[in-house]
């Protein structure tokens, strides 16, 4: 892919990695960034979808894309993969962790397997990536890390304790990195999407004013441009989440949300 | 980061201590499918000393002077020795490096691999012409010793090959004998480009000749400037440089105009980093030169040569976008037309260079060489987000003018050259010869840099089956 690694000092290009980009918000975000001229490395498990997305980006947009197969549950090969991806891109300016999974919202199910799976994809998969990327960006004294969390992470929810806890853990983990790295010129953005029309929405118990993945990608792109810290997508979820957070636990445990 | 700060890259930097470390690095790169670039002083304006996301070998630690024969002026140094180390070591014994760049921070290895030139190119040629011999480690594991009489192909190929054939281990240089370490400088003002080129050409029997051009002014004064010529002083001259046994008298002053501390002056230069600022600075410089036309004064060789070191960190005035330099070499007969076209194009594009420098050059025998019988014009641009795209298209247009006139480019300064232009400038024969040498020295295609990938992708387009 020498075409991508080629750099010209007067024509700098922005380079980004998106983890979890084969569908949903990740896919929409990849297309949005490609329209801005980004050079992208798309990482996910499903090759056919990635291949198709890369073709669309390379043919129809300003940007360029290449893909790598990666399962975030397998963390052993991440350092080597990171070196390979950066070499392919010829640098890195933006890192987006968007991998996420959610099992159907069912308070009657107690499944250790499902919960561990949720933690592995939503939280633990980010650990090795965030450490590697943060270390690199700290040395460079620049860079932007975007992590896609969820409004669900703001409270423990009876139907999806593992999902809520994994996203909450991710928020706190990223906040810690933000406090460590912002003094070195690195920006970390936590995106908290509300309901977005993706495959994950099918697992929610009820739909509440969902927005399309494309619109959410537009909001996320604005947050990236403005170098924001924590952003609810769409912003009305800030108010909803604020109200939910105000509910005392003694009441919250009796509610069906 | 490149010296001009307009290009940067993230590299895996290694600091080898000896040849064996370097061999291990080559082996590691081979096993991991990576490439290796070299960096000395990191003083190239563009991306020559960067190898983004790959291995970068920093050779600045190889800074020992291996042998110094003060009787004959022959010195052998490791490739990481800087020009500053070199002149400070030899000047007291009455010797001086025959070719030095505008700054004393580049390393001897860097100067050799870019085959740099000085303000005396017409008189003494390029840096490579004074290299008696060098020892180099090739990526194929061989250590070679080359001179004009031994391994000639590699001698003429490696000097100027921007680190694509091998790594210089040691370099033996013939220095120039000097009597006093000082030069008698004469400043001559030129009313326009014609006048400037004429003065430079007529004064080419002086030891050093360099012309400063005001690239901001248009109309009938296009190309006005000041020519500085310098001649080595002899002991019989009135000896103004009293010898106190130290090098202090040669060093650059720590204060500019006697009062302004040089160290902090870059901050004030920021104030002038815009079009009106360039106009003011260039105008003041020109008229002060005009007032002191034919003014003669004595300077140490270091003070005359290392103009870029007077204000430490002056490049910071161009933060955050940095600066680039565009230097083209034009045959004697076309120089006037091409230079005036270049200045007009810059003015039309509203991208005036804040600095322009003209030098006189001569031909040489090196494989990759920018040198020809003619003049070079070096123009510096400040890079900003608002002018990147315009600057890029302007310089592409200038490339065409230069190539049409049979001109050449200098890789040490380059930031914008495109493969098509580089191919036309080098010609198919030179390119084929360079690729042959590269296959011979570097069968695994290990040596690369951001510069080489940008300007000559075909240089890395081969595979040799071992």
XYZ file of C-alpha atoms in Angstrom:
723
model
C 0.000 0.000 0.000
C 2.758 2.412 -0.852
C 0.114 4.828 -2.104
C -1.041 5.356 1.463
C 2.333 5.524 3.191
C 3.564 8.147 0.738
C 3.922 11.522 2.501
C 4.466 14.999 1.112
C 5.463 17.719 3.600
C 3.277 20.401 2.055
C 0.282 18.125 1.607
C -0.185 16.566 5.025
C -3.034 14.103 5.419
C -4.798 13.073 8.592
C -4.544 9.397 9.467
C -6.926 7.454 11.656
C -7.511 3.980 13.037
C -11.102 2.902 13.671
C -11.606 -0.253 15.714
C -15.001 -1.770 15.147
C -15.801 -0.246 11.796
C -17.621 -2.916 9.811
C -21.111 -1.665 10.629
C -23.165 0.849 12.582
C -21.558 3.968 14.012
C -18.050 2.795 13.075
C -18.963 2.387 9.415
C -20.787 5.710 9.269
C -17.882 7.419 11.012
C -15.385 5.878 8.569
C -17.373 7.265 5.647
C -17.680 10.674 7.327
C -13.927 10.897 7.993
C -13.146 9.670 4.481
C -15.256 12.510 3.101
C -12.954 14.860 5.017
C -9.944 13.300 3.290
C -8.736 11.081 6.110
C -6.546 8.064 5.405
C -8.087 5.237 7.402
C -7.161 1.857 8.773
C -10.350 -0.055 9.468
C -10.175 -2.875 11.982
C -12.929 -5.403 12.623
C -13.701 -9.107 12.338
C -15.868 -9.302 9.222
C -13.698 -9.231 6.122
C -16.457 -9.044 3.507
C -17.984 -5.953 5.091
C -14.603 -4.273 5.559
C -13.601 -4.993 1.987
C -16.813 -3.477 0.667
C -16.443 -0.400 2.867
C -12.845 0.110 1.739
C -13.905 -0.114 -1.898
C -16.627 2.473 -1.337
C -14.200 4.814 0.427
C -11.413 4.428 -2.136
C -13.780 4.908 -5.078
C -16.236 7.507 -3.873
C -14.529 9.742 -1.319
C -11.552 12.023 -0.908
C -10.006 9.704 1.622
C -8.340 6.330 1.394
C -8.808 3.208 3.432
C -7.205 -0.107 4.112
C -8.402 -2.820 6.443
C -7.018 -5.315 8.926
C -8.864 -8.229 10.473
C -8.873 -8.001 14.231
C -10.871 -9.451 17.075
C -10.561 -7.182 20.114
C -10.972 -10.207 22.401
C -7.583 -11.453 21.249
C -5.091 -8.990 22.711
C -1.811 -10.889 22.316
C -0.975 -9.670 18.813
C -2.001 -6.057 19.325
C 1.491 -4.473 19.693
C 2.695 -6.020 16.424
C -0.544 -5.143 14.681
C -0.302 -1.550 15.909
C 3.213 -1.205 14.443
C 1.990 -2.714 11.173
C -1.058 -0.469 10.939
C 0.920 2.705 11.692
C 3.535 1.722 9.106
C 0.787 1.173 6.556
C -0.786 4.540 7.335
C 2.572 6.304 7.556
C 1.569 7.921 10.865
C -1.380 8.357 13.182
C -3.398 11.408 14.232
C -6.696 9.976 15.404
C -7.596 6.732 17.148
C -11.210 5.647 17.541
C -12.261 2.713 19.735
C -15.773 1.844 18.680
C -15.913 -1.904 19.277
C -18.944 -2.813 21.308
C -21.346 -5.634 21.933
C -24.651 -5.909 23.729
C -26.717 -8.958 24.538
C -30.532 -8.753 24.612
C -31.863 -6.765 27.513
C -33.389 -9.490 29.684
C -33.448 -9.298 33.502
C -34.256 -12.993 33.750
C -30.970 -14.137 32.185
C -27.858 -14.743 34.279
C -25.041 -15.655 31.919
C -21.419 -15.481 32.957
C -20.367 -16.149 29.351
C -22.354 -13.270 27.941
C -21.195 -10.871 30.631
C -17.540 -11.802 30.224
C -17.918 -11.423 26.481
C -19.404 -7.956 26.956
C -16.546 -6.894 29.245
C -13.961 -8.280 26.861
C -15.245 -6.445 23.804
C -16.431 -3.201 25.371
C -13.719 -2.634 27.948
C -10.835 -5.083 28.041
C -10.273 -4.958 24.286
C -9.515 -1.257 24.593
C -6.813 -1.735 27.224
C -3.880 -2.738 25.049
C -4.841 -0.315 22.271
C -5.287 2.669 24.561
C -1.983 2.002 26.285
C -0.087 1.750 23.023
C -1.770 4.742 21.425
C -1.488 6.889 24.563
C 2.209 6.162 24.928
C 2.786 7.121 21.302
C 0.720 10.298 21.488
C 2.364 11.368 24.748
C 5.784 11.118 23.111
C 4.570 13.032 20.070
C 2.782 15.585 22.280
C -0.175 15.494 19.912
C -2.982 13.208 18.800
C -6.643 12.594 19.442
C -8.260 9.523 21.001
C -12.005 8.996 20.673
C -13.784 6.289 22.606
C -17.385 5.400 21.967
C -19.099 4.622 25.272
C -22.803 4.789 25.993
C -25.383 6.703 28.008
C -26.082 3.303 29.551
C -22.751 3.627 31.349
C -24.070 6.480 33.490
C -26.192 4.203 35.703
C -26.352 0.467 36.524
C -29.334 -0.883 34.625
C -31.284 -3.931 35.701
C -31.551 -5.400 32.192
C -27.906 -5.030 31.212
C -25.562 -4.814 34.207
C -22.536 -5.991 32.240
C -23.089 -3.587 29.344
C -23.631 -0.633 31.686
C -20.653 -1.560 33.854
C -18.351 -2.122 30.864
C -19.235 1.242 29.361
C -18.983 2.941 32.736
C -15.568 1.355 33.216
C -14.566 2.583 29.776
C -15.647 6.147 30.621
C -13.629 6.152 33.833
C -10.652 4.486 32.183
C -10.609 7.132 29.460
C -11.077 9.941 31.982
C -7.964 8.719 33.735
C -6.033 8.753 30.467
C -7.409 12.214 29.711
C -6.123 13.552 33.007
C -2.765 11.970 32.320
C -2.404 13.035 28.685
C -4.096 16.406 28.302
C -1.016 18.048 29.862
C 0.970 16.577 26.954
C -1.267 18.059 24.283
C -3.271 14.880 23.630
C -7.061 15.160 23.343
C -9.383 12.404 24.564
C -13.045 12.461 23.687
C -15.672 10.220 25.258
C -18.724 9.837 23.062
C -21.884 8.741 24.835
C -24.436 7.790 22.208
C -28.065 7.482 23.199
C -30.207 5.368 20.949
C -28.776 4.989 17.464
C -30.327 2.817 14.747
C -27.721 0.059 14.605
C -27.694 -3.691 15.154
C -27.310 -3.096 18.898
C -30.606 -1.229 19.086
C -32.486 -4.487 18.510
C -31.278 -5.592 21.939
C -32.694 -2.558 23.734
C -35.984 -3.072 25.587
C -37.643 -0.019 24.086
C -36.870 2.528 21.420
C -36.660 6.161 22.448
C -36.306 8.648 19.609
C -33.367 6.894 17.887
C -31.219 8.724 15.343
C -29.525 7.242 12.294
C -25.910 6.057 12.400
C -25.026 8.685 9.775
C -26.385 11.504 11.904
C -24.535 10.192 14.948
C -21.347 10.089 12.859
C -21.928 13.728 11.921
C -22.262 14.684 15.607
C -19.146 12.692 16.485
C -17.204 14.393 13.679
C -18.220 17.791 15.091
C -17.026 16.684 18.534
C -13.697 15.616 17.016
C -13.296 18.936 15.214
C -14.068 20.877 18.372
C -11.768 18.655 20.452
C -14.517 18.088 23.044
C -14.054 15.993 26.194
C -17.405 14.291 26.791
C -20.202 14.450 24.249
C -23.714 12.981 24.306
C -24.977 11.994 20.867
C -27.465 13.476 20.221
C -27.153 16.204 22.829
C -30.680 15.734 24.226
C -29.340 12.633 25.930
C -27.297 14.916 28.166
C -30.530 16.080 29.788
C -32.073 12.605 29.915
C -28.922 11.149 31.418
C -28.653 14.035 33.885
C -32.206 13.398 35.070
C -31.548 9.661 35.372
C -28.385 10.336 37.362
C -30.392 12.552 39.735
C -32.683 9.678 40.691
C -31.527 8.314 44.070
C -30.677 4.608 44.182
C -33.444 3.941 46.659
C -35.920 4.966 43.935
C -33.920 3.810 40.917
C -33.959 0.184 42.072
C -37.742 0.207 41.888
C -37.861 1.575 38.332
C -37.992 -0.574 35.237
C -35.248 1.204 33.307
C 11.085 16.472 12.949
C 12.872 17.922 9.953
C 14.970 21.047 10.582
C 12.498 23.255 8.719
C 9.688 21.944 10.971
C 7.347 21.636 7.986
C 7.591 17.850 8.005
C 7.603 15.438 10.869
C 7.389 11.717 11.320
C 7.362 9.178 14.105
C 10.278 6.743 13.801
C 11.832 3.909 15.818
C 15.160 5.526 16.653
C 18.295 3.466 17.284
C 21.618 4.779 18.531
C 24.281 2.280 17.445
C 27.619 2.390 19.242
C 29.633 0.569 16.640
C 29.565 -1.300 13.327
C 28.263 -4.482 14.929
C 25.251 -2.645 16.354
C 24.534 -1.306 12.898
C 24.790 -4.784 11.379
C 22.330 -6.006 14.013
C 19.954 -3.197 13.069
C 20.159 -4.192 9.399
C 19.444 -7.799 10.384
C 16.520 -6.771 12.591
C 15.047 -4.686 9.785
C 15.427 -7.597 7.380
C 13.684 -10.026 9.726
C 10.853 -7.647 10.598
C 10.350 -6.387 7.046
C 11.218 -2.822 8.024
C 13.395 -0.208 6.396
C 16.322 1.812 7.763
C 17.012 5.535 7.400
C 19.940 7.594 8.705
C 20.036 10.844 10.641
C 23.105 12.863 11.583
C 22.592 16.413 12.776
C 18.991 16.434 11.486
C 19.757 19.697 9.687
C 18.145 19.047 6.303
C 15.302 21.483 5.675
C 13.027 18.731 4.336
C 12.325 15.081 5.029
C 15.769 13.656 4.195
C 16.518 12.608 7.773
C 13.116 11.043 8.474
C 11.909 7.491 7.953
C 8.309 7.546 9.136
C 7.081 4.508 11.099
C 10.323 2.710 10.286
C 13.790 2.410 11.786
C 15.867 5.586 11.986
C 19.527 5.248 12.899
C 20.808 8.328 14.719
C 24.533 8.563 14.067
C 25.204 11.742 16.032
C 26.878 9.622 18.721
C 29.646 8.580 16.338
C 31.505 11.772 17.012
C 35.173 10.895 17.481
C 38.015 12.422 15.574
C 40.040 9.332 14.688
C 43.207 10.827 13.270
C 44.535 14.350 12.789
C 47.663 15.052 10.798
C 48.163 18.754 11.455
C 51.253 18.868 9.249
C 49.452 17.907 6.061
C 45.932 18.940 7.058
C 44.468 15.457 6.693
C 41.804 14.492 9.197
C 39.874 11.252 9.638
C 36.613 11.516 11.523
C 33.628 9.352 12.344
C 30.550 10.272 10.368
C 28.717 11.836 13.335
C 31.372 14.533 13.905
C 29.821 17.941 13.316
C 31.321 20.730 11.251
C 31.541 22.715 14.528
C 33.683 20.002 16.140
C 35.794 19.818 13.018
C 36.669 23.491 12.626
C 37.181 24.049 16.349
C 39.692 21.210 16.364
C 41.708 22.319 13.339
C 41.558 26.104 13.203
C 44.246 26.703 15.799
C 46.703 24.654 13.733
C 46.049 26.834 10.689
C 43.576 24.653 8.812
C 39.945 25.024 7.839
C 37.374 22.658 6.261
C 37.493 23.576 2.570
C 33.698 23.385 2.200
C 31.265 24.297 4.964
C 27.503 24.808 4.904
C 25.666 27.861 6.282
C 25.371 26.240 9.690
C 28.008 24.430 11.730
C 25.584 21.807 13.068
C 25.443 19.280 10.198
C 27.589 16.179 10.588
C 30.407 15.248 8.253
C 28.456 12.094 7.285
C 25.424 14.212 6.419
C 27.555 16.644 4.400
C 29.060 13.718 2.485
C 25.789 11.953 1.786
C 24.233 15.174 0.488
C 27.506 16.338 -1.083
C 26.908 19.841 0.206
C 28.443 23.048 -1.084
C 29.512 26.331 0.443
C 29.810 29.938 -0.568
C 33.017 29.014 -2.396
C 31.614 26.344 -4.691
C 32.892 27.990 -7.840
C 36.427 27.992 -6.451
C 36.782 24.684 -4.647
C 33.813 22.529 -5.631
C 31.576 20.503 -3.379
C 32.286 18.716 -0.089
C 32.812 15.373 -1.833
C 35.719 16.727 -3.856
C 37.746 17.045 -0.647
C 37.009 13.564 0.646
C 40.261 11.676 0.174
C 38.675 8.389 1.149
C 35.874 6.954 3.226
C 34.983 3.689 4.910
C 31.367 2.635 4.645
C 29.213 -0.231 5.835
C 26.801 -1.470 3.190
C 23.499 -3.154 4.083
C 24.765 -6.314 2.338
C 27.189 -6.644 5.273
C 30.312 -5.546 3.408
C 32.649 -2.881 4.693
C 34.180 -0.933 1.825
C 36.955 1.602 1.581
C 36.540 3.994 -1.325
C 38.584 6.772 -2.844
C 39.009 8.377 -6.252
C 41.378 5.528 -7.112
C 39.773 2.605 -5.303
C 36.143 1.467 -5.741
C 35.534 4.562 -7.844
C 31.975 3.606 -8.673
C 31.006 3.626 -5.045
C 33.052 6.739 -4.313
C 31.247 8.811 -6.913
C 27.960 7.063 -6.179
C 27.816 7.264 -2.408
C 28.858 10.903 -2.074
C 25.565 12.641 -2.732
C 23.360 9.551 -2.679
C 21.308 10.807 0.337
C 22.013 7.708 2.423
C 20.560 5.209 -0.032
C 23.639 3.056 -0.584
C 25.271 2.627 2.789
C 26.435 4.173 6.021
C 29.641 6.188 6.245
C 31.799 4.888 9.098
C 34.771 7.189 8.750
C 35.671 9.951 6.348
C 39.124 11.317 5.564
C 39.224 14.927 4.472
C 41.900 17.139 3.013
C 41.630 20.499 4.758
C 42.623 23.907 3.491
C 45.584 25.727 4.943
C 44.853 29.219 6.221
C 47.128 31.902 7.589
C 44.910 33.846 9.938
C 41.454 32.278 10.197
C 39.969 35.552 9.033
C 38.528 36.833 5.806
C 38.427 40.286 4.308
C 34.781 40.810 3.410
C 33.477 43.317 0.890
C 29.783 44.180 0.662
C 28.549 45.364 -2.729
C 25.016 46.437 -3.360
C 23.242 45.501 -6.597
C 20.332 47.531 -7.971
C 18.677 44.629 -9.797
C 19.058 40.982 -10.745
C 21.215 41.691 -13.769
C 23.581 43.736 -11.650
C 23.627 41.069 -8.937
C 24.502 38.189 -11.278
C 27.097 40.330 -13.010
C 28.802 41.223 -9.721
C 28.794 37.579 -8.588
C 30.262 36.432 -11.900
C 32.883 39.164 -12.071
C 34.017 38.465 -8.508
C 34.337 34.735 -8.874
C 38.092 34.840 -8.370
C 37.440 35.810 -4.741
C 37.513 32.919 -2.252
C 33.849 33.259 -1.263
C 30.975 34.953 -3.105
C 27.347 34.994 -2.020
C 24.473 37.215 -3.017
C 21.455 38.093 -0.920
C 18.332 38.899 -2.949
C 15.365 40.975 -1.882
C 12.579 38.790 -3.322
C 9.790 41.032 -2.077
C 10.390 44.061 -4.258
C 8.993 44.166 -7.816
C 9.198 46.495 -10.808
C 12.556 47.597 -12.156
C 14.291 46.651 -8.911
C 13.473 42.939 -9.162
C 16.345 40.951 -7.801
C 18.102 43.815 -6.042
C 20.397 42.707 -3.283
C 23.790 42.701 -1.688
C 26.789 40.610 -2.689
C 29.318 39.646 -0.064
C 32.709 38.586 -1.298
C 35.481 37.377 0.951
C 39.144 36.642 0.597
C 41.344 34.788 3.067
C 43.605 37.249 4.816
C 47.343 36.664 4.851
C 49.690 37.122 7.759
C 51.251 40.008 5.854
C 47.864 41.785 5.985
C 47.213 43.991 8.901
C 46.578 41.295 11.470
C 43.547 42.331 13.400
C 42.906 38.965 14.974
C 45.119 38.807 17.981
C 45.997 35.302 18.959
C 45.270 34.477 22.574
C 45.704 30.762 21.967
C 41.985 30.009 22.210
C 39.244 29.729 19.623
C 37.213 32.557 21.170
C 38.138 35.061 18.500
C 36.617 32.795 15.834
C 33.315 32.129 17.619
C 30.061 33.822 16.732
C 29.073 36.773 18.915
C 26.516 36.102 21.652
C 25.012 39.546 21.092
C 23.673 41.010 17.856
C 24.627 44.643 17.125
C 26.553 44.555 20.374
C 23.510 44.740 22.651
C 20.731 42.323 21.659
C 21.147 38.884 23.231
C 21.130 36.465 20.260
C 19.621 33.677 22.314
C 16.236 35.390 22.706
C 16.107 37.218 19.408
C 14.029 34.554 17.619
C 11.062 35.624 19.681
C 11.213 39.144 18.221
C 11.586 37.757 14.702
C 8.079 36.333 15.066
C 6.749 39.874 14.843
C 7.973 40.063 11.241
C 6.592 36.711 10.071
C 4.092 38.107 7.563
C 4.200 39.813 4.162
C 4.507 43.356 5.487
C 7.176 42.190 7.925
C 9.218 40.637 5.100
C 8.946 43.906 3.171
C 10.213 45.910 6.130
C 13.105 43.554 6.920
C 14.195 43.232 3.285
C 13.954 46.981 2.702
C 15.954 47.826 5.820
C 18.537 45.258 4.859
C 18.844 46.543 1.300
C 19.092 50.240 2.178
C 21.520 49.642 5.024
C 23.616 47.695 2.504
C 23.316 50.511 0.005
C 24.540 53.032 2.564
C 27.558 50.879 3.272
C 28.234 49.962 -0.357
C 31.811 48.760 -0.918
C 32.240 48.593 2.819
C 35.156 46.319 3.740
C 35.545 44.566 7.030
C 37.305 41.606 8.569
C 35.467 38.604 10.012
C 36.556 35.225 11.250
C 35.831 32.366 8.842
C 33.221 31.025 11.249
C 31.480 34.374 11.484
C 31.418 34.728 7.710
C 30.308 31.182 6.899
C 27.856 30.225 9.625
C 25.272 32.949 9.123
C 22.449 30.604 10.064
C 23.865 30.156 13.563
C 23.933 33.835 14.581
C 20.475 33.685 16.114
C 20.023 30.317 17.845
C 16.618 28.726 17.170
C 15.629 31.467 14.716
C 13.478 28.891 12.952
C 11.138 28.999 15.962
C 9.940 32.343 14.614
C 8.134 30.320 11.945
C 6.227 28.061 14.373
C 3.931 26.252 14.106
C 3.972 25.726 10.319
C 7.733 25.868 9.900
C 9.672 26.881 6.825
C 10.877 25.323 3.618
C 13.619 26.221 1.226
C 13.464 25.852 -2.531
C 16.864 25.761 -4.172
C 17.312 25.387 -7.900
C 20.470 25.305 -9.983
C 20.279 26.970 -13.387
C 22.840 26.920 -16.235
C 24.775 30.146 -16.648
C 23.058 31.390 -19.812
C 19.487 30.870 -18.526
C 19.948 32.066 -14.964
C 18.784 35.645 -15.394
C 15.561 34.732 -17.241
C 14.697 31.888 -14.871
C 15.426 33.771 -11.643
C 13.372 36.783 -12.693
C 10.527 34.455 -13.747
C 10.697 32.718 -10.374
C 10.542 35.991 -8.447
C 7.642 37.185 -10.643
C 5.730 33.944 -10.137
C 6.170 34.250 -6.372
C 4.992 37.860 -6.417
C 1.988 36.979 -8.597
C 1.021 34.144 -6.261
C 1.406 36.540 -3.288
C 3.832 34.093 -1.748
C 6.967 36.141 -1.380
C 9.994 34.363 0.030
C 11.346 36.103 3.114
C 14.888 35.330 2.036
C 16.696 34.697 -1.233
C 20.322 33.671 -1.757
C 22.268 33.367 -5.011
C 25.510 31.432 -5.406
C 27.838 30.573 -8.300
C 28.507 26.896 -9.026
C 30.557 24.583 -11.188
C 30.224 21.059 -12.562
C 31.363 17.915 -10.792
C 31.640 14.173 -11.459
C 29.346 12.724 -8.818
C 26.512 10.425 -9.833
C 23.776 12.314 -8.006
C 24.655 15.951 -8.258
C 22.837 19.223 -8.408
C 25.955 21.087 -9.423
C 26.404 22.667 -12.828
C 28.131 25.606 -14.410
C 25.734 28.340 -13.429
C 23.961 29.886 -10.493
C 21.676 28.649 -7.761
C 18.820 30.530 -6.188
C 17.636 29.464 -2.742
C 14.371 30.970 -1.566
C 12.831 30.431 1.868
C 9.088 30.355 2.484
C 7.216 30.405 5.725
C 4.635 27.598 5.796
C 1.200 28.261 7.230
C -2.072 26.348 7.074
C -3.423 29.098 4.846
C -0.670 28.871 2.216
C 0.248 25.163 2.068
C -1.837 24.316 -1.000
C -0.880 27.518 -2.855
C 2.776 27.008 -2.025
C 2.651 23.460 -3.303
C 1.150 24.461 -6.659
C 3.519 27.447 -6.985
C 6.572 25.247 -6.419
C 5.269 22.672 -8.919
C 5.128 25.489 -11.490
C 8.656 26.585 -10.556
C 9.835 22.974 -11.030
C 8.617 23.127 -14.624
C 10.465 26.397 -15.297
C 13.656 24.985 -13.797
C 13.452 21.735 -15.790
C 12.721 23.591 -19.028
C 15.881 25.626 -18.486
C 17.966 22.477 -17.911
C 18.137 23.157 -14.195
C 18.726 20.855 -11.244
C 17.493 20.378 -7.682
C 19.187 19.806 -4.359
C 17.793 16.959 -2.265
C 19.186 18.265 1.055
C 16.839 21.223 0.920
C 13.916 19.723 -0.942
C 10.409 19.372 0.475
C 8.229 19.409 -2.600
C 9.839 17.659 -5.553
C 7.602 15.155 -7.326
C 8.849 11.863 -8.839
C 8.267 13.083 -12.399
C 10.463 16.144 -11.818
C 13.161 14.109 -10.044
C 13.216 11.615 -12.940
C 13.574 14.370 -15.527
C 16.347 16.067 -13.572
C 18.395 12.911 -13.038
C 17.768 11.387 -16.443
C 17.219 7.686 -17.199
C 20.932 6.807 -17.347
C 21.782 8.214 -13.919
C 18.684 6.690 -12.426
C 19.445 3.251 -13.881
C 23.028 3.518 -12.599
C 21.799 4.489 -9.128
C 19.343 1.590 -9.062
C 22.108 -0.823 -10.171
C 24.348 0.430 -7.364
C 21.498 0.200 -4.875
C 20.747 -3.400 -5.852
C 24.422 -4.208 -5.430
C 24.863 -2.501 -2.049
C 21.404 -3.035 -0.616
C 19.876 -6.214 -2.089
C 17.122 -6.298 0.547
C 16.027 -2.721 -0.125
C 16.577 -1.744 3.505
C 17.745 1.832 3.081
C 14.888 4.258 2.610
C 13.765 7.638 3.853
C 10.675 9.794 3.547
C 12.609 11.779 0.938
C 13.526 8.755 -1.175
C 10.005 7.313 -1.093
C 8.612 10.689 -2.075
C 10.913 11.590 -4.940
C 12.129 8.255 -6.304
C 9.661 5.455 -5.542
C 11.258 3.336 -8.277
C 14.433 3.243 -6.200
C 12.579 0.875 -3.856
C 10.739 -1.031 -6.508
C 12.992 -4.050 -6.833
C 13.330 -7.438 -5.274
C 16.456 -9.515 -5.376
C 16.193 -13.240 -4.834
C 19.005 -14.282 -2.579
